[in-house]
Each structure stands twice: as C-alpha cells, then as structure tokens.
Tab-separated table of C-alpha atoms in Angstrom:
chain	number	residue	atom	x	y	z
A	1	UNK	CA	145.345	-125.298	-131.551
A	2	UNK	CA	146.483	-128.945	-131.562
A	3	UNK	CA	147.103	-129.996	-128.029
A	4	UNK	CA	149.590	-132.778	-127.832
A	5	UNK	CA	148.897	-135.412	-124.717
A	6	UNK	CA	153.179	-135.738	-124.576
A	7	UNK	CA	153.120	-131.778	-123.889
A	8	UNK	CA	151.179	-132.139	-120.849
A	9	UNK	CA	153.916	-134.773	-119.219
A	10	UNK	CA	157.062	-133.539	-117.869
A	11	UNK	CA	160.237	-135.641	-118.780
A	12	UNK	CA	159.987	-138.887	-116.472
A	13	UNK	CA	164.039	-139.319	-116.230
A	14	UNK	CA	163.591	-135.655	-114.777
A	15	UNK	CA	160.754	-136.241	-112.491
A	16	UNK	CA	162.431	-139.476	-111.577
A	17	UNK	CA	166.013	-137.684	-110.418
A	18	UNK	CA	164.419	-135.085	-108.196
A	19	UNK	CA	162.035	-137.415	-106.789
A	20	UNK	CA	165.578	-139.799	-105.942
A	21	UNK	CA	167.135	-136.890	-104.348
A	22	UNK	CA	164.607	-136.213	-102.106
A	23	UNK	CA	164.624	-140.133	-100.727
A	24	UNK	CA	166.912	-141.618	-99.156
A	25	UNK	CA	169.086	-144.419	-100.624
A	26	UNK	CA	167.728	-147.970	-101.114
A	27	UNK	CA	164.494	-146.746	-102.249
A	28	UNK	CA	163.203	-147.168	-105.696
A	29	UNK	CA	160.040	-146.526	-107.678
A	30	UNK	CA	157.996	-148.265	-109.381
A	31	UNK	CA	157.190	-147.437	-112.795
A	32	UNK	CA	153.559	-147.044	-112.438
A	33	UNK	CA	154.327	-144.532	-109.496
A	34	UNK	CA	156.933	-142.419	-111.249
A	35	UNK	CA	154.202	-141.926	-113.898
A	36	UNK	CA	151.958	-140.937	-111.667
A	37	UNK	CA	154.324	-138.737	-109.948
A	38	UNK	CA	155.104	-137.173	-113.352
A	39	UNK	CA	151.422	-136.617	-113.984
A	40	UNK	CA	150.311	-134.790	-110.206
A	41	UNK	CA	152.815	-132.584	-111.188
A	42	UNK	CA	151.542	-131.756	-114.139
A	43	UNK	CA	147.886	-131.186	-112.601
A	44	UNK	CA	150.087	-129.290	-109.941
A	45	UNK	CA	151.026	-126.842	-112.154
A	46	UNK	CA	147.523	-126.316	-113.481
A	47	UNK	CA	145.912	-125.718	-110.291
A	48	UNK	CA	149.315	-123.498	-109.343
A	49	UNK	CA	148.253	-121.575	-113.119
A	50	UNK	CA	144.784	-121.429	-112.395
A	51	UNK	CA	145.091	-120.307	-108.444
A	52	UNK	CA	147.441	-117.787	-109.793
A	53	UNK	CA	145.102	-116.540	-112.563
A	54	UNK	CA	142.341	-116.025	-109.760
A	55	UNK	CA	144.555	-113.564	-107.939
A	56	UNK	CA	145.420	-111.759	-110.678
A	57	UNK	CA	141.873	-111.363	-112.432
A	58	UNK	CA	140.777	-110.344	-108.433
A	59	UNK	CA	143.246	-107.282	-109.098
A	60	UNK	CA	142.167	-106.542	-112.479
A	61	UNK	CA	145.580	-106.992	-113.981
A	62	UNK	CA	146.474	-108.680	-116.519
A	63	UNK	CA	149.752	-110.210	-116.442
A	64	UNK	CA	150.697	-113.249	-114.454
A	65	UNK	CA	153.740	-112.359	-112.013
A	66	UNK	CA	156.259	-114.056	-109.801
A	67	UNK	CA	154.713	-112.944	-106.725
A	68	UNK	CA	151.166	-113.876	-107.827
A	69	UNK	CA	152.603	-117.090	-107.715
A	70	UNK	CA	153.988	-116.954	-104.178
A	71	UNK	CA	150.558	-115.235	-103.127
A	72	UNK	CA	148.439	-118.349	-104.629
A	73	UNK	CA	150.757	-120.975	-102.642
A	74	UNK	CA	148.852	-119.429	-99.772
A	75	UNK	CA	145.410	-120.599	-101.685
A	76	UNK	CA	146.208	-123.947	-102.360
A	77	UNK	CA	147.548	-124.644	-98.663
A	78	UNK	CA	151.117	-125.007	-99.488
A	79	UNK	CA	151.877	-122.153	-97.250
A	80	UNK	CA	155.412	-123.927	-96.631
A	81	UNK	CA	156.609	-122.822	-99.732
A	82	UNK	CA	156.147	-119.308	-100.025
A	83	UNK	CA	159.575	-118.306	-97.693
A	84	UNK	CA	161.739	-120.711	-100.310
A	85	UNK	CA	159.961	-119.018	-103.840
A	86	UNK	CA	160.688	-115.640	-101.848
A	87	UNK	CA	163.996	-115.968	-101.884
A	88	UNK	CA	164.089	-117.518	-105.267
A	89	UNK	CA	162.579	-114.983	-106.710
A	90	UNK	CA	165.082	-112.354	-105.460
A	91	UNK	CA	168.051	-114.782	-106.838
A	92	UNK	CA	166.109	-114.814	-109.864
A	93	UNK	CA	165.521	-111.126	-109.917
A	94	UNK	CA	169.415	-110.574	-109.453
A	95	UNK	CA	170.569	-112.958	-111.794
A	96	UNK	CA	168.362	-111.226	-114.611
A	97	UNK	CA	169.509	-108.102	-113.580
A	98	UNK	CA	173.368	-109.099	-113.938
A	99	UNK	CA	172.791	-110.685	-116.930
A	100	UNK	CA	171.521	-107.433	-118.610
A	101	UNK	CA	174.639	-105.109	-117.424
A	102	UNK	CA	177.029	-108.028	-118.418
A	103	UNK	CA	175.560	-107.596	-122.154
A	104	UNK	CA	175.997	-104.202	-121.803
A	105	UNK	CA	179.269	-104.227	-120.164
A	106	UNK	CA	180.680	-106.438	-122.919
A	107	UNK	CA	179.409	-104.313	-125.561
A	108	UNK	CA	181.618	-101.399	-123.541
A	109	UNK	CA	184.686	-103.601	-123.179
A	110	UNK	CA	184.134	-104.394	-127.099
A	111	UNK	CA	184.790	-100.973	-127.858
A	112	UNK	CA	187.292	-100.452	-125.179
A	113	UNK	CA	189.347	-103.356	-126.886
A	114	UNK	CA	189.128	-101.413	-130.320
A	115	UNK	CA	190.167	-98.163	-128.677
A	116	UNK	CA	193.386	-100.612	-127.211
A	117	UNK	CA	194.411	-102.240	-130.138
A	118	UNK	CA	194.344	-98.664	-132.349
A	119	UNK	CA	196.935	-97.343	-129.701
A	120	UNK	CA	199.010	-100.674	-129.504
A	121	UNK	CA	199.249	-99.817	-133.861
A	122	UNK	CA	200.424	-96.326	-133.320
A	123	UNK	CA	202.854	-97.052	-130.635
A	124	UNK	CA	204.775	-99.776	-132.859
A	125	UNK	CA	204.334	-97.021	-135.678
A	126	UNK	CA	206.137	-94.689	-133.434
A	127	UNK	CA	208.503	-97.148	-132.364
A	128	UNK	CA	209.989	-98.301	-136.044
A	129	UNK	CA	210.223	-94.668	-136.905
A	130	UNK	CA	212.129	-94.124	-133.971
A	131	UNK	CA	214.280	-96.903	-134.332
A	132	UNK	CA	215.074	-96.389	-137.939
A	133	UNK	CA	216.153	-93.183	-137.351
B	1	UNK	CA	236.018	-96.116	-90.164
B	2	UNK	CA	239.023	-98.523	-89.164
B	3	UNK	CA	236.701	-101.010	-87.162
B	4	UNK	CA	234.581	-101.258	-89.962
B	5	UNK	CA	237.353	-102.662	-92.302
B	6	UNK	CA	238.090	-104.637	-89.219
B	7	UNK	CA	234.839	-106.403	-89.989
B	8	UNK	CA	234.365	-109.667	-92.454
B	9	UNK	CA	232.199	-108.501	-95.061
B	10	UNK	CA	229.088	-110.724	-94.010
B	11	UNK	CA	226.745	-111.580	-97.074
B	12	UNK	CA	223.412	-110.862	-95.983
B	13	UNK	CA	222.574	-113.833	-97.682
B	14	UNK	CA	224.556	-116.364	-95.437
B	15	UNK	CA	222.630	-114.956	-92.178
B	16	UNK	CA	219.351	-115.500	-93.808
B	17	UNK	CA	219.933	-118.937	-95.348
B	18	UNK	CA	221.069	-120.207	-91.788
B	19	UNK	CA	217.824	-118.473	-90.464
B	20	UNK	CA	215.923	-120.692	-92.730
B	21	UNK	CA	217.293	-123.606	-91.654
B	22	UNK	CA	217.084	-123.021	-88.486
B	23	UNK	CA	213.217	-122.048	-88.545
B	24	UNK	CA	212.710	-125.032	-90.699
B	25	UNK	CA	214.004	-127.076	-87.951
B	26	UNK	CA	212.283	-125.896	-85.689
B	27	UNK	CA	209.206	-126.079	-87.513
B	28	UNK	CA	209.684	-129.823	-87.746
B	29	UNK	CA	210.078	-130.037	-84.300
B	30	UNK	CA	206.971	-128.620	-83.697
B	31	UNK	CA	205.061	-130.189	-86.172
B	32	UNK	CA	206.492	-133.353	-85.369
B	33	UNK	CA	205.259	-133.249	-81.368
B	34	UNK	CA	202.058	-131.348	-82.465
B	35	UNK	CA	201.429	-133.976	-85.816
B	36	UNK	CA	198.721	-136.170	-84.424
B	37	UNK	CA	196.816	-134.031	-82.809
B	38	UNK	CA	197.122	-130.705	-85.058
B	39	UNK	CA	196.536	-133.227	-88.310
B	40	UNK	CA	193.413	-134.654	-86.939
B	41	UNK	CA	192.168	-131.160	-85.848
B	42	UNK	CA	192.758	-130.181	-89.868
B	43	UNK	CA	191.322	-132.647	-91.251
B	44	UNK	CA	188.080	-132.568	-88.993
B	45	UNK	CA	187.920	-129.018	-89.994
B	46	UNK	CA	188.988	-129.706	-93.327
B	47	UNK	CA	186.191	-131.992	-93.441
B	48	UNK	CA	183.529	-129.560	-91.875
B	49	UNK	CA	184.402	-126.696	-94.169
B	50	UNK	CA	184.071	-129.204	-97.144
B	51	UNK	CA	180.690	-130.309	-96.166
B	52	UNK	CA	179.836	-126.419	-95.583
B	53	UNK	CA	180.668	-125.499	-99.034
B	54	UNK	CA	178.701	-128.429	-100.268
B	55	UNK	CA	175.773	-127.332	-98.521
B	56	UNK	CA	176.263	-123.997	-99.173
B	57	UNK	CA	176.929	-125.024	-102.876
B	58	UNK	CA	173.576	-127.178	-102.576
B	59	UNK	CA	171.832	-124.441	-101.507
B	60	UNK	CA	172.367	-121.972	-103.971
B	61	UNK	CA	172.149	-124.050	-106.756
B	62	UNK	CA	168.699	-125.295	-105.279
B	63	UNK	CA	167.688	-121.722	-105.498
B	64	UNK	CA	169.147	-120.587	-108.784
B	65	UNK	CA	168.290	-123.067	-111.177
B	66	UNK	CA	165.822	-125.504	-112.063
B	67	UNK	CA	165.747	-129.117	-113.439
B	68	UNK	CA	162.098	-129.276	-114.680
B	69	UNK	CA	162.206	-127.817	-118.586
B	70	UNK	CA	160.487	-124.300	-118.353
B	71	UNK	CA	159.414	-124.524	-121.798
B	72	UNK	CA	157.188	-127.506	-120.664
B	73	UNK	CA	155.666	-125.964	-117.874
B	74	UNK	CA	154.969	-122.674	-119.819
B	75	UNK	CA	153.152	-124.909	-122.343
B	76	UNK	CA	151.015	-126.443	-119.839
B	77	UNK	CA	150.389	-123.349	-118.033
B	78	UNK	CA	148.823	-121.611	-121.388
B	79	UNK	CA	146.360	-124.271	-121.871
B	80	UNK	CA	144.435	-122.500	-119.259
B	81	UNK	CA	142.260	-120.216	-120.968
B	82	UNK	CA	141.852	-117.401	-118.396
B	83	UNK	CA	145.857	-117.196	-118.914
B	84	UNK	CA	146.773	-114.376	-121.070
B	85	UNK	CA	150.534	-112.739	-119.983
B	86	UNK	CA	152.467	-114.683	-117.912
B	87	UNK	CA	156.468	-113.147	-117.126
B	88	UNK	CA	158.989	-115.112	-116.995
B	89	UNK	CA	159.671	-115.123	-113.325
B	90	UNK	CA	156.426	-116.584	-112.996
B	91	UNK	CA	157.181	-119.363	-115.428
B	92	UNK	CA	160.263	-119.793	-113.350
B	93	UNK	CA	158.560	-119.617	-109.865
B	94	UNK	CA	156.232	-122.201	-110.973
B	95	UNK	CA	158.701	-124.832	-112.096
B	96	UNK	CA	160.554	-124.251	-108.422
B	97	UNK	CA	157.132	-124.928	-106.798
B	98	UNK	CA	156.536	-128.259	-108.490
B	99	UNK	CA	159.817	-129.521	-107.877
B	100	UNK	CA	159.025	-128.559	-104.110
B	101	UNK	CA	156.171	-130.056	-104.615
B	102	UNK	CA	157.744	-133.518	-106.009
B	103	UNK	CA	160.093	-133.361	-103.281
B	104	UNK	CA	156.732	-132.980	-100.709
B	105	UNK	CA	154.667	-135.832	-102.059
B	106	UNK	CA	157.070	-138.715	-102.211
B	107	UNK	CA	158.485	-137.652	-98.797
B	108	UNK	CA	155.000	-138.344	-98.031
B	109	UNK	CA	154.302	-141.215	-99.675
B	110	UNK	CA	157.581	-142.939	-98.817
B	111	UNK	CA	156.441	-142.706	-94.939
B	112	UNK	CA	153.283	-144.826	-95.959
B	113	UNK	CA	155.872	-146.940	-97.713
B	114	UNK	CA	158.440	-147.123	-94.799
B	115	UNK	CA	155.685	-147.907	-92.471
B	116	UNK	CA	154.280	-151.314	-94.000
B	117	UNK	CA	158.224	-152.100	-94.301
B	118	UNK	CA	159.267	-151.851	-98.268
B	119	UNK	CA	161.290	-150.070	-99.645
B	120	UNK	CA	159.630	-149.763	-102.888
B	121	UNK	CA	157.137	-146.980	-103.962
B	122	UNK	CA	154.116	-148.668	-105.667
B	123	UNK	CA	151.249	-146.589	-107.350
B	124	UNK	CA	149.044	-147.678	-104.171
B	125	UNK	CA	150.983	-145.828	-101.490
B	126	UNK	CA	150.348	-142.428	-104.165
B	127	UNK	CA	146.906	-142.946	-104.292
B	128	UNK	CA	146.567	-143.583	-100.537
B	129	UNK	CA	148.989	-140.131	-99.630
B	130	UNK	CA	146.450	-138.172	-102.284
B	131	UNK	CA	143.130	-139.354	-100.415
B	132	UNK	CA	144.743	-138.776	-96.904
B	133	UNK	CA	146.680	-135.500	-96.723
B	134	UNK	CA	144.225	-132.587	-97.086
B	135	UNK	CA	146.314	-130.001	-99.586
B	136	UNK	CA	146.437	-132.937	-102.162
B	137	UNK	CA	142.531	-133.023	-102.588
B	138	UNK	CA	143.338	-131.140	-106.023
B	139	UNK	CA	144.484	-135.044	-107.370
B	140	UNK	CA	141.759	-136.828	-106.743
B	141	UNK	CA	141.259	-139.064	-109.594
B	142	UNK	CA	144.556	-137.850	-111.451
B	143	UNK	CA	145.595	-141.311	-110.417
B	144	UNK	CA	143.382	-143.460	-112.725
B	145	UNK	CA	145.321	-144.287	-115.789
C-alpha cells in the first residue's frame, strides 16, 4: 500500500478558513504556523482513530462508531467536546434518515406522476370524443 | 315595501371605498405621530431577529456540515492498523472534532500571541501552547519540520 505524505495533510486553504473564523479580525498567520496547524490536526485525528480503536477493541467489537468517538473525547481530555458531537451526531443521524425516505418517496411520487399523466391522456380522449359528437 | 323604493340604491361599493380612505387616513395619522418612535422600535427588532436567524443559521450549519474533506480524514484514519470498520458517522464525528479542535488550539495560541502584543501567529507561540496546555501532550514533537 503506497502511502502518499500529501494524504496525510488536510487542505491548508481549509485549515486556514476555520482557523480565521475562530479569531478575531486583524489577526493573521504565519505560514509556518498554518502548516503546523494543518499538521496537529492531522496527528489529532490519529490519536482521535487510535483512542477510538482502544474503546472499541475493549468491547470486542469490531466496527468503529459515532459514539465510540464521543466516548474516546473523554480519553484524550477533550471532555468539552463530547455535548457538541452529541448533538451532531443526532443531526447527522436525522439527516441520513431523511435522506433515505426522500429516495424512497421520490421513487413513489415517480410512479404517482405516471399514474397522473395516464389519466390526464384518457380524459382529453374522452373529451374530443365528446366534443366531436 | 314603499320606504324601500324610497331609498337611493346605495352601491355597497361607494360605502367601502370611503371606508378605505378614511382608515387610510387615519392610519397616516397614526403612523405619522407614532413614526419615530414605532420605526426605531422595528428596526431594533428588525435588527435583533436578523442577528437571531444568523445565529441560529450559524448554528445549525455548524452542526450539520463540515468543511474538512471526509475523504481525507477517512484516509488518514485507515492508516492505523488496529482500524478495520469504521461507519460513516464516525468518519463524520471525527472531522467535527478536529475542526473543534482547530478552533481550540489557535484560540489558545492567539492568547500567548495577544499577550506579548502581536497580532501575528508565528510557529513559536504553537510550539509554546503544545508544551504548556496538558491535553496537547499528544503533539509533542509534531512541530519539528
């Protein structure tokens, strides 16, 4: 498995806009800094991975889930955190879950539309022979 | 019978018009006394429920979506070798926490910054945050480069 070094950076134009957000204005960066901010985050989400992976070998599971990830925050002392990846996780729950019925309730309303358009045909049908009598 | 032929025929629609008017007029009146003080009220709450729905706006969107590429972060999280399945709510949760975490350290590290009076963020003020606050022992060293 070939493991690219520019796989383990995150985009620095991304890094660099949250990081501006959360500062106020009139304060810049320098470049050597947003690199290195770019980089802890990267070893952030390592030690997030491998925290994570702890918990779950601990309860002999195998997949990694959402809320093993809230539980490791707890680990790694960022306590602070777990209340705001709470709640996104139930946004992100929801969201997933309205995504699936609006596939399936466009497939329905595909058909309905089908349904529609073969009565809108027989009406006009019914219509001109009315007419032209 | 006879009084009611005594009677004009009055168009319904002449009473109302005139009604109009008259309410307009009024209305003016009233908004003309009330103007100042009723316009500043408006716009103060005008304001207020702006900024609300920009928070409110803010917020949401700070929980729904995500500006780090998950893609990326999946990547790095699979060169762990203990990783086998990891669901994609995970993946997501993940990216949140390092943009929290972002947010965290240069909040930080601009208060070293702030406190020797720049205004710019050097690579020194990082390395200083990393060795003093306690939960980012994990990046010792990730600063040499």
């Amino acid at each position: 498995m070939a493991e690219k070094l520019e796989d383990l950076n995150l985009p620095l134009t991304v890094v660099t806009r949250i990081v501006k957000e959360a500062l106020p204005s009139g304060v810049s960066i320098s470049k050597e800094a947003r690199t290195g901010l770019a980089k802890a985050a990267s070893v952030f989400v390592l030690y997030v991975t491998s925290a994570a992976t702890n918990i779950v070998r601990n309860k002999k599971r195998k997949a990694l889930t959402g809320q093993d990830v809230i539980d490791a925050m707890k680990d790694i002392e960022f306590d602070r955190f777990v209340e705001p990846l709470g709640e996104a996780l139930e946004h992100y729950k929801t969201m997933a879950s309205a995504r699936k019925s609006a596939s399936m309730k466009k497939k329905d309303e595909q058909e309905d539309t089908e349904v529609i358009e073969d009565d809108w045909i027989l009406l006009r049908l019914e219509f001109k022979m009315y007419s032209g009598a | 019978m006879s009084e009611e032929e005594c009677h004009e025929d009055v168009d319904i629609s002449d009473i109302t018009e005139h009604s109009e008017s008259y309410l307009e007029n009024e209305h003016l009146k009233f908004a003309l006394t009330e103007a100042t003080e009723a316009d500043n009220n408006k716009l103060e709450f005008e304001l207020n429920s702006e900024e609300q729905v920009h928070e409110k706006k803010q917020k949401t969107e700070v929980i729904r979506s995500t500006k780090l590429p998950i893609a990326r972060i999946k990547n790095i999280m699979k060169m762990d070798p203990d990783v086998n399945i990891v669901s994609s709510d995970a993946v997501f949760l993940v990216t949140k926490a390092t943009e929290m975490f972002l947010e965290t350290i240069v909040k930080e590290t601009y208060a070293f910054t702030s406190s020797n009076k720049r205004k710019v963020i050097s690579k020194k003020d990082l390395e200083l945050v990393i060795d003093k606050v306690d939960c980012l022992c994990f990046l010792e060293g990730a600063m040499d480069f």
